[in-house]
Amino acid sequence: MLFPLSQGYNTITETAMDQRQPLFTWKYFALSGLIATALLAFILTACNEDGLAHIDNTATMQPVLSEYQIFEGKPSALNPAAGFHLYELSTELFSDYAEKQRLVKVPSGQRLTPRQDDLPDFPDGTILVKTFYYYHDKRDTSKGRQLIETRLEIKSGDRWNVGTYLWNPAQTDARLVTSGLNKTVNWIDEHGIGKVISYHVPSNHECGTCHSSNDVIIPIGPKLRNLNTDVSRDGAVVNQLAYFQQQGVLGDVDPAQITALPRWQDTTYGLQDRARAYLDMNCAHCHRRGGFEDGDRLRLGYDTPLSDTGISGQRDNIIDQLSEGRMPLIGTSMVHGEALELIRSYIKSL
Amino acid sequence: MKYYFLLLILMLPMAAMAQDTTRVRRFTGLVLAFIPQYSYRSLHYDADSRWLESMRDNEMPNTGIKARAQVRYRINDRIALLSGVEYANLGIKTRFEDLQWISEADNLPQKSRTIYRYKFLALPLHINYILTARDNLRVYAGGGVTTSVFLSRKTKVDLRDDHHASAKTVGFAKFSWSATIGAGLEYMVGQRFSIRAEPFIEHYFNSIVTDDHIREYLFSFGLSTGVFWAFKG
């Protein structure tokens, strides 16, 4: 069938007009060329953009966790092998109520060198280990736990390399995952309420986003001020820094000369101290100079004087961002209710 | 594919320039479309990561929508370009799975599934080619490319009686490109008003995941339903 002209795109409004003018002119080609080049350049640069920091490892991570021989016996018992030392933080990162075990191993004969309140110097070959798990029933932890992932930081050639390992259902070993993934996790909390979440195992780009300082990976938790707390070891309560010196893991330092970061839940500390400790461990890795957000809006390190933090200018914004779950930018899938209460009271008190 | 893409880019400024150099009315009207669709993903893992594939074989397509406003630009009697803005929402979900609980407690949910929704703001550029026209009816083939800006991915945990959700704005490719093909009917209801229906498939040709070991390409298929208003002469 022949195509009847008058019934194409030639609507009433068009027919009366002159259609013999040229469609393509030199101007058209010049402009097209320009736009096409600009768009192509843009596409090539934008293709890998995902709003996160991209910091490549300089050493290869083992494909399975057992290669590192971190645990002795059944892994789900979380018994550290020789050379791996348990450490605890006064204030921790909130990760959807996951429980965490943290370990450090320094090459034998070497020690962490203290640098005031800050991160110590780590010798090459140091391994930091953080295992995320949930108790099946938090009311009765003897009912066992479910290991989810074990994250590693390994210092090699003066660079930190990161990787996380997803535990298999049998809980016998864990495999390296670089791309991030979601996994349904359920447990019964301390109030007897069944919780079901879509747990997010972070990608390597996500690790780099929280752990970056001027575009290189650094550890976050084991600052001396965050380790300067009492822990129970071998049936006795001891200062953790003193204990590490005894164990030959840490160089000489007087705990009395080191700031002690408050435990944010500890109400014997003032509101300000507790809130600032929480913000330090949950926000400051991004919100500081050299961090991912680079301190443009907020500088939330515990040692930053209040007037330099930017908190007073962002009071409502901070509460909004937290209560709507938009901050922290990554690493949680729910609002940390208890902490929100604390931050709210703190902001109100300013 | 790249060549085709470039060709379409080259046609973009035609709208701006041609208007100046001719006296022909080329912007002929406005197309508004509401588009129910199903979407899914294809996964490509390298050898090291292949074992992860099995972790996602409980996923299935889910419903989503697009809403689109485009201006129609007439090239000739058969061919028109459509360009405008679009909001797209692509869903993928997992099957309901049984939850295991070690001990007893009140009201423990028994099943759960996860629904992911990718949200984009996009610039679609389409071509319609009229295959045949009779009375008030036109049959056309359609195709085009869309540049999308990633807005967020929502993750919803559905427990049947209860649900909760969270959203992420980072961690996915900020810009995506997709190609669409379809075929449709346009029925003129009055002098200046038509209704349109167009089944289509759309495939994204860059990975939404930016990892080196995994590629995840979204695609969708559905029925674009819409109306066309001719501009007043």
mmCIF file with all atom_site columns, N, CA and C in Angstrom, chain A residues 132-185:
data_model
loop_
_atom_site.group_PDB
_atom_site.id
_atom_site.type_symbol
_atom_site.label_atom_id
_atom_site.label_alt_id
_atom_site.label_comp_id
_atom_site.label_asym_id
_atom_site.label_entity_id
_atom_site.label_seq_id
_atom_site.pdbx_PDB_ins_code
_atom_site.Cartn_x
_atom_site.Cartn_y
_atom_site.Cartn_z
_atom_site.occupancy
_atom_site.B_iso_or_equiv
_atom_site.pdbx_formal_charge
_atom_site.auth_seq_id
_atom_site.auth_comp_id
_atom_site.auth_asym_id
_atom_site.auth_atom_id
_atom_site.pdbx_PDB_model_num
ATOM 1   N N  . PHE A 1 132 ? 31.847 -9.092  61.629 1.00 0.00 ? 132 PHE A N  1
ATOM 2   C CA . PHE A 1 132 ? 30.467 -8.663  61.898 1.00 0.00 ? 132 PHE A CA 1
ATOM 3   C C  . PHE A 1 132 ? 29.588 -9.893  62.088 1.00 0.00 ? 132 PHE A C  1
ATOM 4   N N  . TYR A 1 133 ? 28.820 -9.894  63.163 1.00 0.00 ? 133 TYR A N  1
ATOM 5   C CA . TYR A 1 133 ? 27.934 -11.037 63.389 1.00 0.00 ? 133 TYR A CA 1
ATOM 6   C C  . TYR A 1 133 ? 26.699 -10.586 64.155 1.00 0.00 ? 133 TYR A C  1
ATOM 7   N N  . TYR A 1 134 ? 25.701 -11.451 64.187 1.00 0.00 ? 134 TYR A N  1
ATOM 8   C CA . TYR A 1 134 ? 24.496 -11.218 64.989 1.00 0.00 ? 134 TYR A CA 1
ATOM 9   C C  . TYR A 1 134 ? 24.267 -12.442 65.856 1.00 0.00 ? 134 TYR A C  1
ATOM 10  N N  . TYR A 1 135 ? 23.910 -12.214 67.137 1.00 0.00 ? 135 TYR A N  1
ATOM 11  C CA . TYR A 1 135 ? 23.465 -13.330 67.969 1.00 0.00 ? 135 TYR A CA 1
ATOM 12  C C  . TYR A 1 135 ? 22.101 -13.764 67.453 1.00 0.00 ? 135 TYR A C  1
ATOM 13  N N  . HIS A 1 136 ? 21.887 -15.064 67.407 1.00 0.00 ? 136 HIS A N  1
ATOM 14  C CA . HIS A 1 136 ? 20.560 -15.532 66.976 1.00 0.00 ? 136 HIS A CA 1
ATOM 15  C C  . HIS A 1 136 ? 19.486 -14.944 67.874 1.00 0.00 ? 136 HIS A C  1
ATOM 16  N N  . ASP A 1 137 ? 19.789 -14.921 69.177 1.00 0.00 ? 137 ASP A N  1
ATOM 17  C CA . ASP A 1 137 ? 18.844 -14.407 70.157 1.00 0.00 ? 137 ASP A CA 1
ATOM 18  C C  . ASP A 1 137 ? 19.628 -13.592 71.172 1.00 0.00 ? 137 ASP A C  1
ATOM 19  N N  . LYS A 1 138 ? 19.497 -12.306 71.087 1.00 0.00 ? 138 LYS A N  1
ATOM 20  C CA . LYS A 1 138 ? 20.332 -11.455 71.924 1.00 0.00 ? 138 LYS A CA 1
ATOM 21  C C  . LYS A 1 138 ? 19.992 -11.604 73.412 1.00 0.00 ? 138 LYS A C  1
ATOM 22  N N  . ARG A 1 139 ? 18.789 -12.139 73.718 1.00 0.00 ? 139 ARG A N  1
ATOM 23  C CA . ARG A 1 139 ? 18.428 -12.344 75.124 1.00 0.00 ? 139 ARG A CA 1
ATOM 24  C C  . ARG A 1 139 ? 19.231 -13.492 75.712 1.00 0.00 ? 139 ARG A C  1
ATOM 25  N N  . ASP A 1 140 ? 19.716 -14.365 74.845 1.00 0.00 ? 140 ASP A N  1
ATOM 26  C CA . ASP A 1 140 ? 20.434 -15.551 75.318 1.00 0.00 ? 140 ASP A CA 1
ATOM 27  C C  . ASP A 1 140 ? 21.546 -15.862 74.313 1.00 0.00 ? 140 ASP A C  1
ATOM 28  N N  . THR A 1 141 ? 22.704 -15.268 74.560 1.00 0.00 ? 141 THR A N  1
ATOM 29  C CA . THR A 1 141 ? 23.776 -15.354 73.561 1.00 0.00 ? 141 THR A CA 1
ATOM 30  C C  . THR A 1 141 ? 24.352 -16.771 73.457 1.00 0.00 ? 141 THR A C  1
ATOM 31  N N  . SER A 1 142 ? 24.008 -17.628 74.409 1.00 0.00 ? 142 SER A N  1
ATOM 32  C CA . SER A 1 142 ? 24.515 -19.006 74.326 1.00 0.00 ? 142 SER A CA 1
ATOM 33  C C  . SER A 1 142 ? 23.862 -19.757 73.158 1.00 0.00 ? 142 SER A C  1
ATOM 34  N N  . LYS A 1 143 ? 22.814 -19.177 72.585 1.00 0.00 ? 143 LYS A N  1
ATOM 35  C CA . LYS A 1 143 ? 22.162 -19.841 71.443 1.00 0.00 ? 143 LYS A CA 1
ATOM 36  C C  . LYS A 1 143 ? 22.955 -19.667 70.146 1.00 0.00 ? 143 LYS A C  1
ATOM 37  N N  . GLY A 1 144 ? 24.062 -18.994 70.257 1.00 0.00 ? 144 GLY A N  1
ATOM 38  C CA . GLY A 1 144 ? 24.957 -18.944 69.106 1.00 0.00 ? 144 GLY A CA 1
ATOM 39  C C  . GLY A 1 144 ? 24.814 -17.683 68.273 1.00 0.00 ? 144 GLY A C  1
ATOM 40  N N  . ARG A 1 145 ? 25.672 -17.621 67.263 1.00 0.00 ? 145 ARG A N  1
ATOM 41  C CA . ARG A 1 145 ? 25.671 -16.430 66.420 1.00 0.00 ? 145 ARG A CA 1
ATOM 42  C C  . ARG A 1 145 ? 25.820 -16.805 64.961 1.00 0.00 ? 145 ARG A C  1
ATOM 43  N N  . GLN A 1 146 ? 25.505 -15.823 64.133 1.00 0.00 ? 146 GLN A N  1
ATOM 44  C CA . GLN A 1 146 ? 25.637 -15.981 62.694 1.00 0.00 ? 146 GLN A CA 1
ATOM 45  C C  . GLN A 1 146 ? 26.711 -15.004 62.231 1.00 0.00 ? 146 GLN A C  1
ATOM 46  N N  . LEU A 1 147 ? 27.817 -15.545 61.716 1.00 0.00 ? 147 LEU A N  1
ATOM 47  C CA . LEU A 1 147 ? 28.858 -14.666 61.186 1.00 0.00 ? 147 LEU A CA 1
ATOM 48  C C  . LEU A 1 147 ? 28.409 -14.157 59.827 1.00 0.00 ? 147 LEU A C  1
ATOM 49  N N  . ILE A 1 148 ? 28.585 -12.855 59.588 1.00 0.00 ? 148 ILE A N  1
ATOM 50  C CA . ILE A 1 148 ? 28.181 -12.300 58.300 1.00 0.00 ? 148 ILE A CA 1
ATOM 51  C C  . ILE A 1 148 ? 29.409 -12.027 57.428 1.00 0.00 ? 148 ILE A C  1
ATOM 52  N N  . GLU A 1 149 ? 30.248 -11.129 57.892 1.00 0.00 ? 149 GLU A N  1
ATOM 53  C CA . GLU A 1 149 ? 31.432 -10.802 57.083 1.00 0.00 ? 149 GLU A CA 1
ATOM 54  C C  . GLU A 1 149 ? 32.609 -10.506 58.004 1.00 0.00 ? 149 GLU A C  1
ATOM 55  N N  . THR A 1 150 ? 33.807 -10.699 57.473 1.00 0.00 ? 150 THR A N  1
ATOM 56  C CA . THR A 1 150 ? 35.024 -10.304 58.175 1.00 0.00 ? 150 THR A CA 1
ATOM 57  C C  . THR A 1 150 ? 35.784 -9.343  57.282 1.00 0.00 ? 150 THR A C  1
ATOM 58  N N  . ARG A 1 151 ? 36.030 -8.143  57.793 1.00 0.00 ? 151 ARG A N  1
ATOM 59  C CA . ARG A 1 151 ? 36.725 -7.118  57.014 1.00 0.00 ? 151 ARG A CA 1
ATOM 60  C C  . ARG A 1 151 ? 38.187 -7.054  57.438 1.00 0.00 ? 151 ARG A C  1
ATOM 61  N N  . LEU A 1 152 ? 39.055 -6.901  56.468 1.00 0.00 ? 152 LEU A N  1
ATOM 62  C CA . LEU A 1 152 ? 40.488 -6.845  56.741 1.00 0.00 ? 152 LEU A CA 1
ATOM 63  C C  . LEU A 1 152 ? 41.096 -5.544  56.250 1.00 0.00 ? 152 LEU A C  1
ATOM 64  N N  . GLU A 1 153 ? 42.081 -5.079  57.019 1.00 0.00 ? 153 GLU A N  1
ATOM 65  C CA . GLU A 1 153 ? 42.989 -4.041  56.540 1.00 0.00 ? 153 GLU A CA 1
ATOM 66  C C  . GLU A 1 153 ? 44.385 -4.590  56.740 1.00 0.00 ? 153 GLU A C  1
ATOM 67  N N  . ILE A 1 154 ? 45.156 -4.593  55.669 1.00 0.00 ? 154 ILE A N  1
ATOM 68  C CA . ILE A 1 154 ? 46.513 -5.136  55.743 1.00 0.00 ? 154 ILE A CA 1
ATOM 69  C C  . ILE A 1 154 ? 47.484 -4.091  55.236 1.00 0.00 ? 154 ILE A C  1
ATOM 70  N N  . LYS A 1 155 ? 48.489 -3.798  56.060 1.00 0.00 ? 155 LYS A N  1
ATOM 71  C CA . LYS A 1 155 ? 49.460 -2.798  55.634 1.00 0.00 ? 155 LYS A CA 1
ATOM 72  C C  . LYS A 1 155 ? 50.600 -3.487  54.907 1.00 0.00 ? 155 LYS A C  1
ATOM 73  N N  . SER A 1 156 ? 50.839 -3.081  53.675 1.00 0.00 ? 156 SER A N  1
ATOM 74  C CA . SER A 1 156 ? 51.932 -3.701  52.935 1.00 0.00 ? 156 SER A CA 1
ATOM 75  C C  . SER A 1 156 ? 52.542 -2.659  52.007 1.00 0.00 ? 156 SER A C  1
ATOM 76  N N  . GLY A 1 157 ? 53.865 -2.530  52.098 1.00 0.00 ? 157 GLY A N  1
ATOM 77  C CA . GLY A 1 157 ? 54.564 -1.515  51.314 1.00 0.00 ? 157 GLY A CA 1
ATOM 78  C C  . GLY A 1 157 ? 54.073 -0.127  51.675 1.00 0.00 ? 157 GLY A C  1
ATOM 79  N N  . ASP A 1 158 ? 53.784 0.078   52.963 1.00 0.00 ? 158 ASP A N  1
ATOM 80  C CA . ASP A 1 158 ? 53.360 1.375   53.478 1.00 0.00 ? 158 ASP A CA 1
ATOM 81  C C  . ASP A 1 158 ? 51.955 1.788   53.025 1.00 0.00 ? 158 ASP A C  1
ATOM 82  N N  . ARG A 1 159 ? 51.240 0.875   52.375 1.00 0.00 ? 159 ARG A N  1
ATOM 83  C CA . ARG A 1 159 ? 49.871 1.162   51.960 1.00 0.00 ? 159 ARG A CA 1
ATOM 84  C C  . ARG A 1 159 ? 48.915 0.186   52.630 1.00 0.00 ? 159 ARG A C  1
ATOM 85  N N  . TRP A 1 160 ? 47.736 0.688   52.972 1.00 0.00 ? 160 TRP A N  1
ATOM 86  C CA . TRP A 1 160 ? 46.707 -0.197  53.521 1.00 0.00 ? 160 TRP A CA 1
ATOM 87  C C  . TRP A 1 160 ? 45.878 -0.772  52.381 1.00 0.00 ? 160 TRP A C  1
ATOM 88  N N  . ASN A 1 161 ? 45.654 -2.082  52.458 1.00 0.00 ? 161 ASN A N  1
ATOM 89  C CA . ASN A 1 161 ? 44.786 -2.755  51.496 1.00 0.00 ? 161 ASN A CA 1
ATOM 90  C C  . ASN A 1 161 ? 43.562 -3.268  52.227 1.00 0.00 ? 161 ASN A C  1
ATOM 91  N N  . VAL A 1 162 ? 42.418 -3.217  51.548 1.00 0.00 ? 162 VAL A N  1
ATOM 92  C CA . VAL A 1 162 ? 41.179 -3.612  52.219 1.00 0.00 ? 162 VAL A CA 1
ATOM 93  C C  . VAL A 1 162 ? 40.450 -4.709  51.450 1.00 0.00 ? 162 VAL A C  1
ATOM 94  N N  . GLY A 1 163 ? 39.683 -5.470  52.183 1.00 0.00 ? 163 GLY A N  1
ATOM 95  C CA . GLY A 1 163 ? 38.837 -6.480  51.554 1.00 0.00 ? 163 GLY A CA 1
ATOM 96  C C  . GLY A 1 163 ? 37.878 -7.029  52.592 1.00 0.00 ? 163 GLY A C  1
ATOM 97  N N  . THR A 1 164 ? 36.711 -7.449  52.130 1.00 0.00 ? 164 THR A N  1
ATOM 98  C CA . THR A 1 164 ? 35.794 -8.086  53.071 1.00 0.00 ? 164 THR A CA 1
ATOM 99  C C  . THR A 1 164 ? 35.412 -9.466  52.577 1.00 0.00 ? 164 THR A C  1
ATOM 100 N N  . TYR A 1 165 ? 35.159 -10.365 53.530 1.00 0.00 ? 165 TYR A N  1
ATOM 101 C CA . TYR A 1 165 ? 34.920 -11.780 53.254 1.00 0.00 ? 165 TYR A CA 1
ATOM 102 C C  . TYR A 1 165 ? 33.555 -12.174 53.777 1.00 0.00 ? 165 TYR A C  1
ATOM 103 N N  . LEU A 1 166 ? 32.755 -12.731 52.889 1.00 0.00 ? 166 LEU A N  1
ATOM 104 C CA . LEU A 1 166 ? 31.389 -13.127 53.232 1.00 0.00 ? 166 LEU A CA 1
ATOM 105 C C  . LEU A 1 166 ? 31.400 -14.578 53.714 1.00 0.00 ? 166 LEU A C  1
ATOM 106 N N  . TRP A 1 167 ? 30.848 -14.808 54.927 1.00 0.00 ? 167 TRP A N  1
ATOM 107 C CA . TRP A 1 167 ? 30.846 -16.164 55.493 1.00 0.00 ? 167 TRP A CA 1
ATOM 108 C C  . TRP A 1 167 ? 29.854 -17.055 54.774 1.00 0.00 ? 167 TRP A C  1
ATOM 109 N N  . ASN A 1 168 ? 30.243 -18.311 54.574 1.00 0.00 ? 168 ASN A N  1
ATOM 110 C CA . ASN A 1 168 ? 29.328 -19.255 53.931 1.00 0.00 ? 168 ASN A CA 1
ATOM 111 C C  . ASN A 1 168 ? 28.258 -19.700 54.929 1.00 0.00 ? 168 ASN A C  1
ATOM 112 N N  . PRO A 1 169 ? 27.151 -20.273 54.434 1.00 0.00 ? 169 PRO A N  1
ATOM 113 C CA . PRO A 1 169 ? 26.064 -20.672 55.338 1.00 0.00 ? 169 PRO A CA 1
ATOM 114 C C  . PRO A 1 169 ? 26.543 -21.674 56.391 1.00 0.00 ? 169 PRO A C  1
ATOM 115 N N  . ALA A 1 170 ? 27.508 -22.539 56.039 1.00 0.00 ? 170 ALA A N  1
ATOM 116 C CA . ALA A 1 170 ? 28.009 -23.518 57.006 1.00 0.00 ? 170 ALA A CA 1
ATOM 117 C C  . ALA A 1 170 ? 28.936 -22.873 58.030 1.00 0.00 ? 170 ALA A C  1
ATOM 118 N N  . GLN A 1 171 ? 29.306 -21.619 57.812 1.00 0.00 ? 171 GLN A N  1
ATOM 119 C CA . GLN A 1 171 ? 30.161 -20.858 58.725 1.00 0.00 ? 171 GLN A CA 1
ATOM 120 C C  . GLN A 1 171 ? 31.541 -21.500 58.886 1.00 0.00 ? 171 GLN A C  1
ATOM 121 N N  . THR A 1 172 ? 32.034 -22.095 57.806 1.00 0.00 ? 172 THR A N  1
ATOM 122 C CA . THR A 1 172 ? 33.344 -22.732 57.877 1.00 0.00 ? 172 THR A CA 1
ATOM 123 C C  . THR A 1 172 ? 34.436 -21.864 57.260 1.00 0.00 ? 172 THR A C  1
ATOM 124 N N  . ASP A 1 173 ? 34.075 -21.031 56.302 1.00 0.00 ? 173 ASP A N  1
ATOM 125 C CA . ASP A 1 173 ? 35.064 -20.153 55.685 1.00 0.00 ? 173 ASP A CA 1
ATOM 126 C C  . ASP A 1 173 ? 34.318 -18.981 55.036 1.00 0.00 ? 173 ASP A C  1
ATOM 127 N N  . ALA A 1 174 ? 35.095 -17.985 54.624 1.00 0.00 ? 174 ALA A N  1
ATOM 128 C CA . ALA A 1 174 ? 34.478 -16.803 54.031 1.00 0.00 ? 174 ALA A CA 1
ATOM 129 C C  . ALA A 1 174 ? 35.232 -16.447 52.756 1.00 0.00 ? 174 ALA A C  1
ATOM 130 N N  . ARG A 1 175 ? 34.505 -15.865 51.789 1.00 0.00 ? 175 ARG A N  1
ATOM 131 C CA . ARG A 1 175 ? 35.119 -15.542 50.495 1.00 0.00 ? 175 ARG A CA 1
ATOM 132 C C  . ARG A 1 175 ? 35.110 -14.049 50.221 1.00 0.00 ? 175 ARG A C  1
ATOM 133 N N  . LEU A 1 176 ? 36.125 -13.633 49.502 1.00 0.00 ? 176 LEU A N  1
ATOM 134 C CA . LEU A 1 176 ? 36.308 -12.220 49.180 1.00 0.00 ? 176 LEU A CA 1
ATOM 135 C C  . LEU A 1 176 ? 35.175 -11.688 48.296 1.00 0.00 ? 176 LEU A C  1
ATOM 136 N N  . VAL A 1 177 ? 34.617 -10.560 48.674 1.00 0.00 ? 177 VAL A N  1
ATOM 137 C CA . VAL A 1 177 ? 33.582 -9.882  47.871 1.00 0.00 ? 177 VAL A CA 1
ATOM 138 C C  . VAL A 1 177 ? 34.000 -8.426  47.690 1.00 0.00 ? 177 VAL A C  1
ATOM 139 N N  . THR A 1 178 ? 34.209 -8.009  46.453 1.00 0.00 ? 178 THR A N  1
ATOM 140 C CA . THR A 1 178 ? 34.663 -6.626  46.250 1.00 0.00 ? 178 THR A CA 1
ATOM 141 C C  . THR A 1 178 ? 33.535 -5.700  45.818 1.00 0.00 ? 178 THR A C  1
ATOM 142 N N  . SER A 1 179 ? 32.447 -6.302  45.321 1.00 0.00 ? 179 SER A N  1
ATOM 143 C CA . SER A 1 179 ? 31.435 -5.491  44.648 1.00 0.00 ? 179 SER A CA 1
ATOM 144 C C  . SER A 1 179 ? 30.304 -5.053  45.563 1.00 0.00 ? 179 SER A C  1
ATOM 145 N N  . GLY A 1 180 ? 30.301 -5.546  46.801 1.00 0.00 ? 180 GLY A N  1
ATOM 146 C CA . GLY A 1 180 ? 29.190 -5.251  47.684 1.00 0.00 ? 180 GLY A CA 1
ATOM 147 C C  . GLY A 1 180 ? 27.996 -6.111  47.350 1.00 0.00 ? 180 GLY A C  1
ATOM 148 N N  . LEU A 1 181 ? 27.188 -6.429  48.338 1.00 0.00 ? 181 LEU A N  1
ATOM 149 C CA . LEU A 1 181 ? 25.945 -7.159  48.069 1.00 0.00 ? 181 LEU A CA 1
ATOM 150 C C  . LEU A 1 181 ? 25.024 -7.035  49.266 1.00 0.00 ? 181 LEU A C  1
ATOM 151 N N  . ASN A 1 182 ? 23.748 -7.359  49.029 1.00 0.00 ? 182 ASN A N  1
ATOM 152 C CA . ASN A 1 182 ? 22.772 -7.349  50.110 1.00 0.00 ? 182 ASN A CA 1
ATOM 153 C C  . ASN A 1 182 ? 22.386 -8.767  50.469 1.00 0.00 ? 182 ASN A C  1
ATOM 154 N N  . LYS A 1 183 ? 22.130 -8.968  51.744 1.00 0.00 ? 183 LYS A N  1
ATOM 155 C CA . LYS A 1 183 ? 21.832 -10.313 52.238 1.00 0.00 ? 183 LYS A CA 1
ATOM 156 C C  . LYS A 1 183 ? 20.804 -10.159 53.352 1.00 0.00 ? 183 LYS A C  1
ATOM 157 N N  . THR A 1 184 ? 19.764 -10.981 53.303 1.00 0.00 ? 184 THR A N  1
ATOM 158 C CA . THR A 1 184 ? 18.752 -10.901 54.361 1.00 0.00 ? 184 THR A CA 1
ATOM 159 C C  . THR A 1 184 ? 19.311 -11.503 55.643 1.00 0.00 ? 184 THR A C  1
ATOM 160 N N  . VAL A 1 185 ? 19.217 -10.758 56.740 1.00 0.00 ? 185 VAL A N  1
ATOM 161 C CA . VAL A 1 185 ? 19.714 -11.231 58.032 1.00 0.00 ? 185 VAL A CA 1
ATOM 162 C C  . VAL A 1 185 ? 18.596 -11.051 59.047 1.00 0.00 ? 185 VAL A C  1
#
